[in-house]
């Protein structure tokens, strides 16, 4: 992989998902803030560019890179995000809410931070539910229409919301907000560390929140760094043609 200072974090991860582990280890956000250049993130992290390149190039070349989302047609990628990541959020939200209620009841007196974690997660869950519904009812259907028009050579009727940049910008802002909420949850939980007096439910809850954040990062990465930029380009191509 050719790596330059001008490339963004999101571009690097879009080309090879394995690099996400490197950025995670270095504390560099590859999803919500994936539009930053490597030069910029190195400055923020007080890391030399050569060190970062060495880390990225150290990925075992014999290991498969997993799913190449970057090569997928946009309608397939939209379907995948909806069926995998949206479904995951919908299924896990009530489970984690129940666990957090129990933790607050049993451990809240000694760990008052649990109440803020519960509140943050409830806010995140509510906002994500509305966010996903907007994608499923408005944005994703239009992306599928564009993909069909490209494949059939047909014409694209302008969307009722104007250019696709309008809903995309709204989705990007939502992503930033939810990313920041989970940053706060990670801080409050000492990066999901179970305290000495933590019970098995405590352990399961923090593990669940950590997994939820991991899934959210991939979910946001697929949209911010692959689906949305390509959808914007495709709309421009279809309307100009």
XYZ file of C-alpha atoms in Angstrom, residues 62-227:
166
model
C -0.118 -13.168 4.560
C -3.317 -12.531 6.496
C -6.443 -12.038 4.429
C -7.852 -8.537 4.578
C -11.341 -9.874 5.226
C -14.313 -8.374 3.458
C -13.456 -5.801 0.792
C -16.385 -3.449 1.371
C -14.770 -0.850 -0.874
C -15.411 -3.008 -3.951
C -19.100 -3.612 -3.251
C -21.899 -2.014 -5.314
C -23.570 0.738 -3.318
C -26.960 -0.981 -3.133
C -25.340 -4.107 -1.699
C -23.427 -2.062 0.863
C -26.595 -0.215 1.911
C -28.416 -3.544 2.283
C -25.563 -4.949 4.364
C -25.435 -1.940 6.707
C -29.185 -2.101 7.228
C -29.409 -5.831 7.782
C -26.280 -6.235 9.899
C -25.537 -3.015 11.741
C -29.031 -1.537 12.032
C -30.359 -4.899 13.177
C -27.533 -5.217 15.705
C -28.375 -1.829 17.252
C -32.079 -2.693 17.396
C -31.450 -6.069 19.055
C -28.775 -5.003 21.540
C -30.315 -1.725 22.730
C -33.010 -3.226 25.039
C -30.547 -5.835 26.344
C -27.974 -3.237 27.387
C -30.626 -0.924 28.798
C -31.822 -3.752 31.049
C -28.307 -4.510 32.254
C -27.598 -0.839 32.956
C -30.813 -0.509 34.959
C -29.736 -3.458 37.084
C -26.223 -2.097 37.598
C -27.519 1.305 38.670
C -29.832 -0.384 41.168
C -27.192 -2.694 42.652
C -23.916 -0.751 42.257
C -25.030 2.840 41.767
C -24.282 3.901 45.344
C -20.586 2.980 45.042
C -20.266 3.746 41.322
C -22.359 6.863 40.605
C -20.794 7.145 37.145
C -23.137 4.327 36.123
C -26.069 6.748 36.118
C -24.375 9.000 33.568
C -23.389 5.994 31.473
C -27.012 4.822 31.501
C -28.248 8.269 30.511
C -25.703 8.582 27.695
C -26.561 5.159 26.326
C -30.296 5.911 26.466
C -29.714 9.142 24.512
C -27.539 7.305 21.989
C -30.108 4.537 21.542
C -32.945 7.010 20.974
C -31.013 9.096 18.476
C -29.713 6.046 16.605
C -33.243 4.674 16.256
C -34.405 7.895 14.542
C -31.189 8.135 12.533
C -31.502 4.605 11.165
C -35.164 5.101 10.288
C -34.259 8.183 8.202
C -31.660 6.136 6.352
C -33.996 3.206 5.779
C -36.944 5.321 4.569
C -35.196 8.117 2.683
C -31.454 7.887 2.037
C -30.879 4.193 1.339
C -33.829 3.844 -1.085
C -32.418 6.733 -3.130
C -28.962 5.126 -3.144
C -30.553 1.929 -4.440
C -32.310 3.923 -7.193
C -28.988 5.434 -8.210
C -27.304 2.030 -8.306
C -30.144 0.672 -10.463
C -29.977 3.675 -12.817
C -26.233 3.183 -13.252
C -26.634 -0.515 -13.958
C -29.523 -0.091 -16.419
C -28.271 3.083 -18.035
C -31.498 4.822 -17.106
C -32.018 8.381 -15.963
C -32.118 9.509 -12.358
C -34.981 11.632 -11.119
C -33.822 14.300 -8.639
C -34.547 13.414 -5.027
C -37.234 15.304 -3.068
C -34.553 16.373 -0.591
C -32.450 18.047 -3.288
C -28.883 16.843 -3.624
C -27.911 13.755 -1.669
C -25.397 15.922 0.179
C -28.251 17.293 2.290
C -29.241 14.073 4.105
C -25.624 12.891 4.087
C -24.496 15.994 5.962
C -27.235 15.425 8.531
C -26.162 11.786 8.953
C -22.516 12.810 9.362
C -23.438 15.202 12.152
C -25.401 12.456 13.893
C -22.406 10.153 13.632
C -20.136 12.734 15.237
C -22.568 13.184 18.118
C -22.870 9.466 18.817
C -19.120 8.971 18.515
C -18.594 11.666 21.159
C -21.210 10.072 23.441
C -19.396 6.761 23.346
C -16.057 8.462 23.951
C -17.583 9.773 27.169
C -18.927 6.328 28.092
C -15.448 4.865 27.587
C -13.945 7.575 29.803
C -16.484 7.091 32.565
C -15.972 3.323 32.581
C -12.157 3.602 32.489
C -12.225 2.095 29.002
C -14.718 -0.605 30.033
C -12.685 -1.810 33.018
C -14.628 -3.845 35.575
C -14.027 -2.576 39.145
C -12.785 -4.905 41.850
C -16.281 -5.235 43.337
C -17.922 -5.771 39.941
C -20.225 -8.758 39.591
C -20.759 -10.941 36.541
C -23.534 -8.638 35.306
C -21.084 -5.724 35.563
C -18.627 -7.679 33.430
C -21.241 -8.616 30.830
C -22.573 -5.053 30.625
C -19.201 -3.406 30.051
C -18.248 -6.093 27.533
C -21.555 -5.445 25.755
C -20.996 -1.686 25.675
C -17.487 -2.191 24.331
C -18.782 -4.491 21.589
C -21.571 -2.020 20.802
C -19.001 0.752 20.364
C -16.846 -1.485 18.155
C -19.816 -2.296 15.929
C -20.784 1.386 15.830
C -17.275 2.347 14.693
C -17.424 -0.092 11.770
C -21.006 0.975 10.989
C -19.991 4.651 10.853
C -16.811 3.871 8.898
C -18.745 2.057 6.174
C -21.065 5.021 5.760
C -18.691 7.978 6.292
C -15.710 6.652 4.369
C -17.238 4.428 1.669
C -21.005 4.618 1.119
